[in-house]
Tab-separated table of C-alpha atoms and ligand atoms in Angstrom:
chain	number	residue	atom	x	y	z
A	13	UNK	CA	0.000	0.000	0.000
A	14	UNK	CA	1.184	3.501	-0.723
A	15	UNK	CA	1.996	6.033	1.933
A	16	UNK	CA	-0.816	8.185	0.563
A	17	UNK	CA	-3.319	5.455	1.206
A	18	UNK	CA	-1.926	4.957	4.683
A	19	UNK	CA	-2.284	8.637	5.391
A	20	UNK	CA	-5.821	8.534	4.080
A	21	UNK	CA	-6.621	5.688	6.421
A	22	UNK	CA	-5.114	7.442	9.423
A	23	UNK	CA	-6.732	10.775	8.689
A	24	UNK	CA	-10.072	9.139	8.079
A	25	UNK	CA	-9.817	7.407	11.414
A	26	UNK	CA	-8.971	10.580	13.253
A	27	UNK	CA	-11.813	12.484	11.624
A	28	UNK	CA	-14.326	9.836	12.465
A	29	UNK	CA	-13.275	9.404	16.049
A	30	UNK	CA	-12.956	13.142	16.602
A	31	UNK	CA	-16.488	13.601	15.348
A	32	UNK	CA	-17.742	11.491	18.223
A	33	UNK	CA	-18.592	8.419	16.203
A	34	UNK	CA	-20.649	10.242	13.655
A	35	UNK	CA	-21.781	7.523	11.264
A	36	UNK	CA	-21.870	8.140	7.561
A	37	UNK	CA	-22.968	6.079	4.621
A	38	UNK	CA	-22.188	6.144	0.950
A	39	UNK	CA	-24.285	4.864	-1.884
A	40	UNK	CA	-22.944	2.492	-4.534
A	41	UNK	CA	-20.715	3.919	-7.245
A	42	UNK	CA	-22.528	5.442	-10.189
A	43	UNK	CA	-20.950	6.026	-13.559
A	44	UNK	CA	-21.937	6.474	-17.167
A	45	UNK	CA	-19.692	4.012	-19.003
A	46	UNK	CA	-21.420	1.807	-21.550
A	47	UNK	CA	-20.294	-1.814	-21.543
A	48	UNK	CA	-21.035	-3.759	-24.688
A	49	UNK	CA	-21.786	-7.449	-24.292
A	50	UNK	CA	-23.119	-10.131	-26.591
A	51	UNK	CA	-25.646	-12.751	-25.595
A	52	UNK	CA	-26.903	-10.613	-22.780
A	53	UNK	CA	-29.147	-13.267	-21.345
A	54	UNK	CA	-26.519	-16.008	-21.530
A	55	UNK	CA	-25.341	-17.014	-18.024
A	56	UNK	CA	-21.721	-16.182	-17.219
A	57	UNK	CA	-19.423	-15.905	-14.202
A	58	UNK	CA	-20.898	-19.069	-12.680
A	59	UNK	CA	-19.665	-19.960	-9.220
A	60	UNK	CA	-20.685	-22.112	-6.283
A	61	UNK	CA	-20.777	-21.521	-2.562
A	62	UNK	CA	-21.863	-23.532	0.428
A	63	UNK	CA	-25.455	-23.164	1.519
A	64	UNK	CA	-26.790	-22.698	5.010
A	65	UNK	CA	-26.552	-26.419	5.706
A	66	UNK	CA	-24.594	-29.372	4.245
A	67	UNK	CA	-27.499	-30.486	2.048
A	68	UNK	CA	-27.360	-27.253	0.034
A	69	UNK	CA	-25.131	-25.795	-2.651
A	70	UNK	CA	-25.717	-22.314	-4.071
A	71	UNK	CA	-25.056	-21.407	-7.710
A	72	UNK	CA	-24.562	-17.728	-8.557
A	73	UNK	CA	-24.127	-16.220	-12.021
A	74	UNK	CA	-24.654	-13.038	-14.024
A	75	UNK	CA	-26.493	-11.984	-17.146
A	76	UNK	CA	-26.327	-8.557	-18.747
A	77	UNK	CA	-30.073	-8.378	-19.353
A	78	UNK	CA	-32.849	-9.469	-17.032
A	79	UNK	CA	-34.134	-12.988	-17.485
A	80	UNK	CA	-35.474	-15.888	-15.463
A	81	UNK	CA	-33.362	-17.732	-12.896
A	82	UNK	CA	-33.328	-21.506	-13.014
A	83	UNK	CA	-30.993	-24.250	-11.868
A	84	UNK	CA	-31.338	-27.841	-13.043
A	85	UNK	CA	-29.464	-30.519	-11.152
A	86	UNK	CA	-29.331	-34.142	-10.209
A	87	UNK	CA	-27.205	-37.258	-9.969
A	88	UNK	CA	-26.340	-38.111	-13.542
A	89	UNK	CA	-29.484	-36.405	-14.854
A	90	UNK	CA	-30.814	-32.841	-14.623
A	91	UNK	CA	-34.070	-34.008	-13.090
A	92	UNK	CA	-34.647	-31.362	-10.410
A	93	UNK	CA	-35.495	-27.780	-11.374
A	94	UNK	CA	-35.414	-24.892	-8.907
A	95	UNK	CA	-36.223	-21.259	-9.427
A	96	UNK	CA	-33.835	-18.703	-7.928
A	97	UNK	CA	-33.701	-14.974	-7.454
A	98	UNK	CA	-32.306	-12.173	-9.606
A	99	UNK	CA	-30.834	-8.901	-8.354
A	100	UNK	CA	-30.144	-5.877	-10.510
A	101	UNK	CA	-26.663	-4.572	-9.743
A	102	UNK	CA	-25.162	-1.462	-11.284
A	103	UNK	CA	-21.575	-0.276	-11.618
A	104	UNK	CA	-22.875	2.621	-13.686
A	105	UNK	CA	-26.087	3.775	-15.237
A	106	UNK	CA	-25.258	1.976	-18.494
A	107	UNK	CA	-23.644	-1.070	-16.942
A	108	UNK	CA	-26.418	-2.926	-15.255
A	109	UNK	CA	-25.912	-6.577	-14.648
A	110	UNK	CA	-28.289	-9.109	-13.229
A	111	UNK	CA	-26.944	-11.412	-10.592
A	112	UNK	CA	-28.816	-14.668	-10.254
A	113	UNK	CA	-28.653	-17.061	-7.365
A	114	UNK	CA	-30.346	-20.419	-6.948
A	115	UNK	CA	-30.167	-23.015	-4.192
A	116	UNK	CA	-29.730	-26.684	-4.909
A	117	UNK	CA	-31.049	-28.458	-1.845
A	118	UNK	CA	-31.891	-31.850	-0.379
A	119	UNK	CA	-28.517	-33.004	-1.694
A	120	UNK	CA	-27.173	-36.400	-0.690
A	121	UNK	CA	-23.809	-36.205	1.139
A	122	UNK	CA	-20.617	-37.327	-0.561
A	123	UNK	CA	-22.285	-37.566	-3.962
A	124	UNK	CA	-21.420	-36.184	-7.400
A	125	UNK	CA	-24.020	-33.966	-8.996
A	126	UNK	CA	-24.349	-32.312	-12.366
A	127	UNK	CA	-26.024	-28.948	-12.791
A	128	UNK	CA	-26.814	-26.276	-15.322
A	129	UNK	CA	-28.000	-22.682	-14.835
A	130	UNK	CA	-29.819	-20.171	-17.004
A	131	UNK	CA	-33.242	-18.824	-17.833
A	132	UNK	CA	-34.857	-22.127	-18.761
A	133	UNK	CA	-34.789	-21.224	-22.474
A	134	UNK	CA	-32.601	-23.898	-24.156
A	135	UNK	CA	-30.563	-21.142	-25.822
A	136	UNK	CA	-29.874	-19.450	-22.508
A	137	UNK	CA	-28.529	-22.335	-20.421
A	138	UNK	CA	-24.935	-22.823	-19.317
A	139	UNK	CA	-22.758	-25.796	-20.016
A	140	UNK	CA	-23.235	-28.661	-17.591
A	141	UNK	CA	-20.918	-28.561	-14.580
A	142	UNK	CA	-20.424	-31.053	-11.817
A	143	UNK	CA	-19.596	-30.863	-8.124
A	144	UNK	CA	-19.379	-33.313	-5.246
A	145	UNK	CA	-21.147	-32.739	-1.952
A	146	UNK	CA	-19.148	-33.096	1.228
A	147	UNK	CA	-19.578	-36.046	3.558
A	148	UNK	CA	-21.916	-35.394	6.449
A	149	UNK	CA	-20.708	-34.934	10.010
A	150	UNK	CA	-17.188	-34.222	11.189
A	151	UNK	CA	-15.427	-37.531	10.644
A	152	UNK	CA	-13.699	-36.732	7.352
A	153	UNK	CA	-10.670	-34.759	6.164
A	154	UNK	CA	-11.515	-31.596	4.219
A	155	UNK	CA	-8.915	-30.284	1.763
A	156	UNK	CA	-8.629	-26.610	0.920
A	157	UNK	CA	-6.873	-24.312	-1.482
A	158	UNK	CA	-6.282	-21.028	0.373
A	159	UNK	CA	-4.937	-17.733	-0.930
A	160	UNK	CA	-5.565	-14.014	-1.185
A	161	UNK	CA	-4.772	-11.211	-3.586
A	162	UNK	CA	-5.497	-12.776	-6.961
A	163	UNK	CA	-6.014	-10.324	-9.805
A	164	UNK	CA	-7.191	-10.570	-13.389
A	165	UNK	CA	-3.848	-9.199	-14.580
A	166	UNK	CA	-0.843	-11.394	-13.696
A	167	UNK	CA	-2.858	-14.088	-11.874
A	168	UNK	CA	0.282	-16.177	-11.714
A	169	UNK	CA	-0.961	-19.026	-9.522
A	170	UNK	CA	-4.224	-19.417	-11.432
A	171	UNK	CA	-3.116	-22.125	-13.884
A	172	UNK	CA	-1.541	-24.256	-11.174
A	173	UNK	CA	-4.628	-23.956	-8.967
A	174	UNK	CA	-6.814	-24.923	-11.938
A	175	UNK	CA	-4.558	-27.902	-12.578
A	176	UNK	CA	-4.910	-28.928	-8.917
A	177	UNK	CA	-8.689	-28.614	-9.200
A	178	UNK	CA	-8.666	-30.761	-12.334
A	179	UNK	CA	-6.839	-33.412	-10.319
A	180	UNK	CA	-9.550	-33.328	-7.655
A	181	UNK	CA	-7.192	-32.099	-4.936
A	182	UNK	CA	-9.644	-29.844	-3.071
A	183	UNK	CA	-13.070	-29.782	-1.530
A	184	UNK	CA	-13.176	-26.006	-1.454
A	185	UNK	CA	-11.441	-22.774	-2.470
A	186	UNK	CA	-10.948	-20.033	0.123
A	187	UNK	CA	-10.068	-16.582	-1.218
A	188	UNK	CA	-9.262	-14.232	1.667
A	189	UNK	CA	-9.826	-10.914	-0.042
A	190	UNK	CA	-8.601	-8.747	-2.908
A	191	UNK	CA	-10.220	-9.935	-6.102
A	192	UNK	CA	-9.632	-8.933	-9.718
A	193	UNK	CA	-7.889	-5.604	-8.944
A	194	UNK	CA	-10.623	-4.492	-8.806
A	195	UNK	CA	-14.104	-5.932	-9.095
A	196	UNK	CA	-15.437	-2.435	-9.774
A	197	UNK	CA	-12.674	-1.298	-12.170
A	198	UNK	CA	-13.768	-0.117	-15.609
A	199	UNK	CA	-17.285	0.086	-14.288
A	200	UNK	CA	-17.289	-3.567	-13.250
A	201	UNK	CA	-15.792	-4.886	-16.471
A	202	UNK	CA	-12.671	-6.024	-14.597
A	203	UNK	CA	-14.837	-7.852	-12.087
A	204	UNK	CA	-16.761	-9.549	-14.902
A	205	UNK	CA	-13.524	-10.635	-16.565
A	206	UNK	CA	-12.150	-11.973	-13.301
A	207	UNK	CA	-15.285	-13.906	-12.468
A	208	UNK	CA	-15.289	-15.400	-15.978
A	209	UNK	CA	-11.654	-16.376	-15.431
A	210	UNK	CA	-12.591	-18.065	-12.178
A	211	UNK	CA	-15.574	-19.973	-13.577
A	212	UNK	CA	-13.661	-23.169	-14.518
A	213	UNK	CA	-12.603	-23.404	-10.854
A	214	UNK	CA	-15.444	-21.790	-8.972
A	215	UNK	CA	-18.254	-23.516	-10.875
A	216	UNK	CA	-16.959	-26.865	-9.639
A	217	UNK	CA	-16.014	-26.166	-6.023
A	218	UNK	CA	-17.467	-23.923	-3.344
A	219	UNK	CA	-15.673	-20.599	-3.725
A	220	UNK	CA	-15.654	-19.084	-0.236
A	221	UNK	CA	-14.688	-15.445	0.119
A	222	UNK	CA	-13.709	-12.676	2.527
A	223	UNK	CA	-13.628	-8.941	1.729
A	224	UNK	CA	-10.335	-7.092	1.138
A	225	UNK	CA	-9.373	-3.476	0.703
A	226	UNK	CA	-9.594	-3.748	-3.084
A	227	UNK	CA	-13.320	-4.389	-2.683
A	228	UNK	CA	-13.946	-1.152	-0.794
A	229	UNK	CA	-15.611	0.869	-3.596
A	230	UNK	CA	-19.213	1.782	-2.935
A	231	UNK	CA	-19.053	0.329	0.561
A	232	UNK	CA	-17.985	-3.069	-0.855
A	233	UNK	CA	-20.960	-3.143	-3.195
A	234	UNK	CA	-19.365	-5.417	-5.815
A	235	UNK	CA	-18.282	-7.883	-3.158
A	236	UNK	CA	-21.658	-7.849	-1.461
A	237	UNK	CA	-23.560	-8.368	-4.691
A	238	UNK	CA	-21.375	-10.816	-6.589
A	239	UNK	CA	-21.071	-13.469	-3.849
A	240	UNK	CA	-23.537	-15.467	-1.772
A	241	UNK	CA	-21.973	-16.779	1.398
A	242	UNK	CA	-23.806	-18.993	3.925
A	243	UNK	CA	-25.688	-17.674	6.950
A	244	UNK	CA	-25.579	-14.416	5.111
A	245	UNK	CA	-27.247	-11.859	7.341
A	246	UNK	CA	-24.383	-9.425	6.815
A	247	UNK	CA	-23.960	-9.340	3.044
A	248	UNK	CA	-20.952	-11.705	3.020
A	249	UNK	CA	-18.908	-9.298	5.137
A	250	UNK	CA	-18.832	-11.570	8.195
A	251	UNK	CA	-20.260	-15.039	8.538
A	252	UNK	CA	-19.466	-18.529	9.768
A	253	UNK	CA	-19.936	-22.104	8.620
A	254	UNK	CA	-18.883	-25.626	9.467
A	255	UNK	CA	-16.895	-27.963	7.252
A	256	UNK	CA	-16.237	-31.373	8.804
A	257	UNK	CA	-14.335	-30.801	12.078
A	258	UNK	CA	-13.783	-27.082	11.390
A	259	UNK	CA	-15.756	-24.017	12.361
A	260	UNK	CA	-14.746	-21.257	9.942
A	261	UNK	CA	-15.321	-17.611	10.822
A	262	UNK	CA	-14.789	-15.040	8.073
A	263	UNK	CA	-14.536	-11.399	9.089
A	264	UNK	CA	-14.014	-8.011	7.496
A	265	UNK	CA	-10.721	-6.522	8.616
A	266	UNK	CA	-11.603	-3.622	6.333
A	267	UNK	CA	-14.171	-2.283	8.769
A	268	UNK	CA	-11.190	-1.046	10.793
A	269	UNK	CA	-9.900	1.056	7.896
A	270	UNK	CA	-12.889	2.205	5.857
A	271	UNK	CA	-14.700	3.833	8.716
A	272	UNK	CA	-15.921	6.460	6.267
A	273	UNK	CA	-18.670	3.940	5.574
A	274	UNK	CA	-19.722	4.043	9.181
A	275	UNK	CA	-18.344	2.806	12.466
A	276	UNK	CA	-21.486	0.927	13.376
A	277	UNK	CA	-20.690	-1.974	11.070
A	278	UNK	CA	-17.388	-2.435	12.914
A	279	UNK	CA	-19.183	-2.385	16.237
A	280	UNK	CA	-21.761	-4.863	14.938
A	281	UNK	CA	-19.098	-7.218	13.670
A	282	UNK	CA	-17.140	-7.103	16.926
A	283	UNK	CA	-20.238	-7.866	18.946
A	284	UNK	CA	-21.136	-10.678	16.541
A	285	UNK	CA	-17.600	-12.102	16.623
A	286	UNK	CA	-17.530	-12.184	20.425
A	287	UNK	CA	-20.874	-13.977	20.516
A	288	UNK	CA	-19.926	-16.255	17.637
A	289	UNK	CA	-16.731	-17.401	19.385
A	290	UNK	CA	-18.601	-17.918	22.637
A	291	UNK	CA	-21.160	-20.122	20.876
A	292	UNK	CA	-18.464	-22.048	18.997
A	293	UNK	CA	-16.877	-22.828	22.365
A	294	UNK	CA	-19.975	-24.323	23.924
A	295	UNK	CA	-18.892	-27.869	24.802
A	296	UNK	CA	-21.416	-29.474	22.480
A	297	UNK	CA	-20.221	-27.305	19.561
A	298	UNK	CA	-16.478	-27.537	20.132
A	299	UNK	CA	-16.824	-31.304	20.481
A	300	UNK	CA	-18.194	-31.475	16.921
A	301	UNK	CA	-16.013	-28.741	15.422
A	302	UNK	CA	-12.860	-28.670	17.576
A	303	UNK	CA	-10.946	-26.550	15.053
A	304	UNK	CA	-11.786	-22.860	14.939
A	305	UNK	CA	-10.176	-21.073	12.013
A	306	UNK	CA	-10.587	-17.321	11.455
A	307	UNK	CA	-10.284	-15.939	7.930
A	308	UNK	CA	-9.771	-12.292	7.016
A	309	UNK	CA	-7.810	-10.084	4.696
A	310	UNK	CA	-5.353	-7.894	6.615
A	311	UNK	CA	-2.998	-9.638	8.983
A	312	UNK	CA	-2.776	-9.172	12.723
A	313	UNK	CA	0.801	-10.357	12.283
A	314	UNK	CA	3.193	-9.887	9.392
A	315	UNK	CA	6.707	-8.497	9.112
A	316	UNK	CA	6.859	-6.987	5.623
A	317	UNK	CA	8.414	-3.572	5.146
A	318	UNK	CA	5.219	-2.374	3.489
A	319	UNK	CA	4.265	1.018	4.810
A	320	UNK	CA	2.357	0.654	8.047
A	321	UNK	CA	0.630	-2.616	7.180
A	322	UNK	CA	2.599	-4.677	9.678
A	323	UNK	CA	2.935	-1.814	12.157
A	324	UNK	CA	0.115	0.589	12.896
A	325	UNK	CA	-2.483	-1.268	10.854
A	326	UNK	CA	-1.714	-4.575	12.557
A	327	UNK	CA	-1.807	-2.777	15.922
A	328	UNK	CA	-5.314	-1.533	15.229
A	329	UNK	CA	-6.486	-5.023	14.396
A	330	UNK	CA	-4.727	-6.588	17.386
A	331	UNK	CA	-5.425	-4.027	20.085
A	332	UNK	CA	-8.209	-1.832	18.771
A	333	UNK	CA	-8.821	1.393	16.952
A	334	UNK	CA	-6.604	4.427	17.703
A	335	UNK	CA	-6.949	6.464	20.883
A	336	UNK	CA	-9.729	4.431	22.458
A	337	UNK	CA	-8.037	1.017	22.032
A	338	UNK	CA	-11.284	-0.856	21.790
A	339	UNK	CA	-12.510	-3.545	19.411
A	340	UNK	CA	-9.163	-5.326	19.120
A	341	UNK	CA	-9.370	-8.832	17.721
A	342	UNK	CA	-6.420	-10.574	19.323
A	343	UNK	CA	-7.863	-11.041	22.790
A	344	UNK	CA	-10.978	-12.594	21.269
A	345	UNK	CA	-8.826	-15.100	19.408
A	346	UNK	CA	-6.733	-15.844	22.497
A	347	UNK	CA	-9.521	-16.124	25.032
A	348	UNK	CA	-11.606	-18.304	22.740
A	349	UNK	CA	-8.810	-20.581	21.616
A	350	UNK	CA	-8.822	-19.830	17.884
A	351	UNK	CA	-6.427	-22.425	16.515
A	352	UNK	CA	-5.427	-20.788	13.250
A	353	UNK	CA	-5.900	-17.390	11.623
A	354	UNK	CA	-5.310	-17.022	7.880
A	355	UNK	CA	-4.771	-13.594	6.356
A	356	UNK	CA	-3.461	-12.129	3.091
A	357	UNK	CA	-2.970	-8.504	1.877
A	358	UNK	CA	0.832	-8.744	1.895
A	359	UNK	CA	1.799	-10.182	-1.485
A	360	UNK	CA	3.956	-12.787	0.141
A	361	UNK	CA	3.717	-15.896	2.297
A	362	UNK	CA	4.603	-15.790	5.976
A	363	UNK	CA	4.107	-18.226	8.847
A	364	UNK	CA	4.358	-17.067	12.461
A	365	UNK	CA	5.328	-18.923	15.564
A	366	UNK	CA	2.435	-19.115	18.020
A	367	UNK	CA	2.234	-15.505	19.205
A	368	UNK	CA	0.257	-13.332	21.584
A	369	UNK	CA	0.737	-9.611	22.204
A	370	UNK	CA	3.760	-9.682	19.879
A	371	UNK	CA	5.604	-12.252	21.964
A	372	UNK	CA	6.328	-15.795	20.868
A	373	UNK	CA	4.543	-18.236	23.132
A	374	UNK	CA	6.548	-21.402	23.451
A	375	UNK	CA	4.978	-24.826	23.456
A	376	UNK	CA	5.314	-26.903	26.584
A	377	UNK	CA	6.979	-29.536	24.394
A	378	UNK	CA	10.541	-28.420	23.526
A	379	UNK	CA	11.307	-28.505	19.822
A	380	UNK	CA	7.628	-28.869	18.835
A	381	UNK	CA	6.259	-25.327	18.618
A	382	UNK	CA	3.084	-26.391	16.855
A	383	UNK	CA	2.236	-29.232	19.242
A	384	UNK	CA	-0.477	-27.907	21.547
A	385	UNK	CA	0.673	-24.318	21.001
A	386	UNK	CA	-0.384	-21.853	23.666
A	387	UNK	CA	-1.551	-19.148	21.296
A	388	UNK	CA	-3.155	-18.733	17.888
A	389	UNK	CA	-1.026	-19.544	14.845
A	390	UNK	CA	-1.128	-16.794	12.201
A	391	UNK	CA	-0.339	-17.384	8.526
A	392	UNK	CA	-0.302	-14.808	5.720
A	393	UNK	CA	-0.986	-16.179	2.232
A	394	UNK	CA	-1.358	-13.255	-0.168
A	395	UNK	CA	0.968	-14.199	-3.002
A	396	UNK	CA	-1.433	-15.691	-5.538
A	397	UNK	CA	-0.576	-13.030	-8.131
A	398	UNK	CA	-1.778	-9.635	-9.271
A	399	UNK	CA	-0.445	-6.619	-11.142
A	400	UNK	CA	0.997	-5.106	-7.977
A	401	UNK	CA	4.510	-6.000	-6.911
A	402	UNK	CA	5.530	-8.351	-4.163
A	403	UNK	CA	5.956	-6.885	-0.725
A	404	UNK	CA	9.474	-7.118	0.630
A	405	UNK	CA	10.803	-8.131	4.031
A	406	UNK	CA	13.198	-6.034	6.120
A	407	UNK	CA	16.757	-7.019	6.935
A	408	UNK	CA	16.017	-7.252	10.646
A	409	UNK	CA	13.359	-9.836	11.275
A	410	UNK	CA	10.802	-10.005	14.056
A	411	UNK	CA	11.256	-13.026	16.250
A	412	UNK	CA	7.661	-14.160	15.762
A	413	UNK	CA	8.249	-14.686	12.042
A	414	UNK	CA	9.039	-18.366	11.487
A	415	UNK	CA	9.252	-18.493	7.683
A	416	UNK	CA	8.581	-16.151	4.793
A	417	UNK	CA	8.842	-16.141	1.030
A	418	UNK	CA	8.269	-13.619	-1.725
A	419	UNK	CA	7.542	-16.325	-4.303
A	420	UNK	CA	4.181	-16.239	-6.003
A	421	UNK	CA	2.082	-19.134	-4.825
A	422	UNK	CA	-0.797	-20.359	-2.714
A	423	UNK	CA	-1.524	-22.564	0.267
A	424	UNK	CA	-3.000	-26.005	0.707
A	425	UNK	CA	-4.574	-27.132	3.957
A	426	UNK	CA	-5.961	-30.491	5.005
A	427	UNK	CA	-7.620	-31.007	8.353
A	428	UNK	CA	-7.200	-34.717	8.859
A	429	UNK	CA	-9.138	-35.100	12.087
A	430	UNK	CA	-9.755	-33.403	15.419
A	431	UNK	CA	-6.053	-33.351	16.277
A	432	UNK	CA	-4.032	-32.985	13.064
A	433	UNK	CA	-4.007	-30.081	10.610
A	434	UNK	CA	-1.514	-29.957	7.739
A	435	UNK	CA	-0.619	-26.691	5.991
A	436	UNK	CA	1.798	-26.214	3.089
A	437	UNK	CA	2.845	-23.428	0.755
A	438	UNK	CA	3.207	-23.999	-2.981
A	439	UNK	CA	5.673	-21.830	-4.905
A	440	UNK	CA	4.506	-21.145	-8.422
A	441	UNK	CA	7.839	-19.442	-9.132
A	442	UNK	CA	9.516	-22.766	-8.347
A	443	UNK	CA	7.116	-24.778	-10.502
A	444	UNK	CA	4.963	-26.109	-7.705
A	445	UNK	CA	7.672	-26.823	-5.150
A	446	UNK	CA	6.452	-27.051	-1.554
A	447	UNK	CA	8.498	-24.370	0.176
A	448	UNK	CA	6.950	-24.586	3.638
A	449	UNK	CA	4.913	-27.109	5.569
A	450	UNK	CA	3.738	-27.594	9.129
A	451	UNK	CA	1.647	-29.973	11.141
A	452	UNK	CA	-0.470	-28.160	13.691
A	453	UNK	CA	-1.303	-30.770	16.313
A	454	UNK	CA	-3.850	-30.137	19.033
A	455	UNK	CA	-4.792	-32.829	21.486
A	456	UNK	CA	-6.928	-30.231	23.227
A	457	UNK	CA	-8.778	-27.254	21.887
A	458	UNK	CA	-10.066	-24.274	23.817
A	459	UNK	CA	-9.089	-21.018	25.462
A	460	UNK	CA	-5.376	-20.310	25.784
A	461	UNK	CA	-5.985	-18.323	28.936
A	462	UNK	CA	-5.302	-21.138	31.358
A	463	UNK	CA	-2.562	-22.867	29.375
B	27	FE2	FE1	-5.171	-6.049	0.304
């Protein structure tokens, strides 16, 4: 991030806080660019996401003219037909698009389905895609591709991720913010191109998302409209869901920096996050989903020499907003025993030692820092590829940084069971070489307070 942007963030914060929490709002961006498209009722930008429960999968797509919303699906045959909903979304008065979403439900676990979306008119239906539902319950080993900061220009890791998907290596894709660079650029044309690029991946696997700073235009209007995350009372900005033995919590770190859109959404998220972590720690819930993993865009911990990202900005996220030092995230993670936090934003990969309040917290087992660690493990995976440069690391390293790389790449994670989580980093620069790997082993999950 540039110094100018950092100054903007700081000044915005000061103005907002000095004005005694005056809350403002901003309507979606309006422009007058005309975007020409052919086949305006042909479905495009098709992607999947998890539904509100394991028997659902949600298909989302766009057309450039209004039309009906239908999904056909089934096992081997397109025998079930569901109507969906259509939303008009505008990046400009002459660039309306129509975002369709339809739920496939009553799905059988661990089963391959085929599906097709469109208006119902044979000339306006998509190609037939397939996906596989997850097993039910928590006794299976979900596999994830995880990354942030993937643009339409220079999406270096894209081909390798697609190749992995073609090999059936993942159950899900997790993209922790910064899409397309940017979804709203050229009046949404960049977002359309990016979502078309992603279709061969995202139409076959749930594509789970978190908001980043590059989505900030129009109070994150492109992000809010283009995706459909589960349990979506907050327009995809913060939500949670279960996958096997994992309880995922996705948050907006951007609420801490784009307070020009109102401070109340930050307050709402903080209150929700505290309650969400409390509920996830109820014995009956943590027994089923022992792993709690928090996903968000900007890191609480990183060591890049990238403006104030790993300094003041990380401080705000850890300890709270300036001056009043409230709404910090780190104590919530620590008190509620969040096992792993995955961030992006820095265009690099970095793994931390278990850390709390900027101090490495040693394991009780010498030589095994990730065996029953006594604090949350933070990993930054923001090197998927975009037109912006890598972020560099300083000569003098922080002691909580365990490993870092400026190679383009992405992460793979498999949660084998209630005790063993495997995480590795793929270097695209080094033709798929695994440049980092850890086993995070927890024989007990829960608050770190009494460890
Ligand atoms: Fe970012």
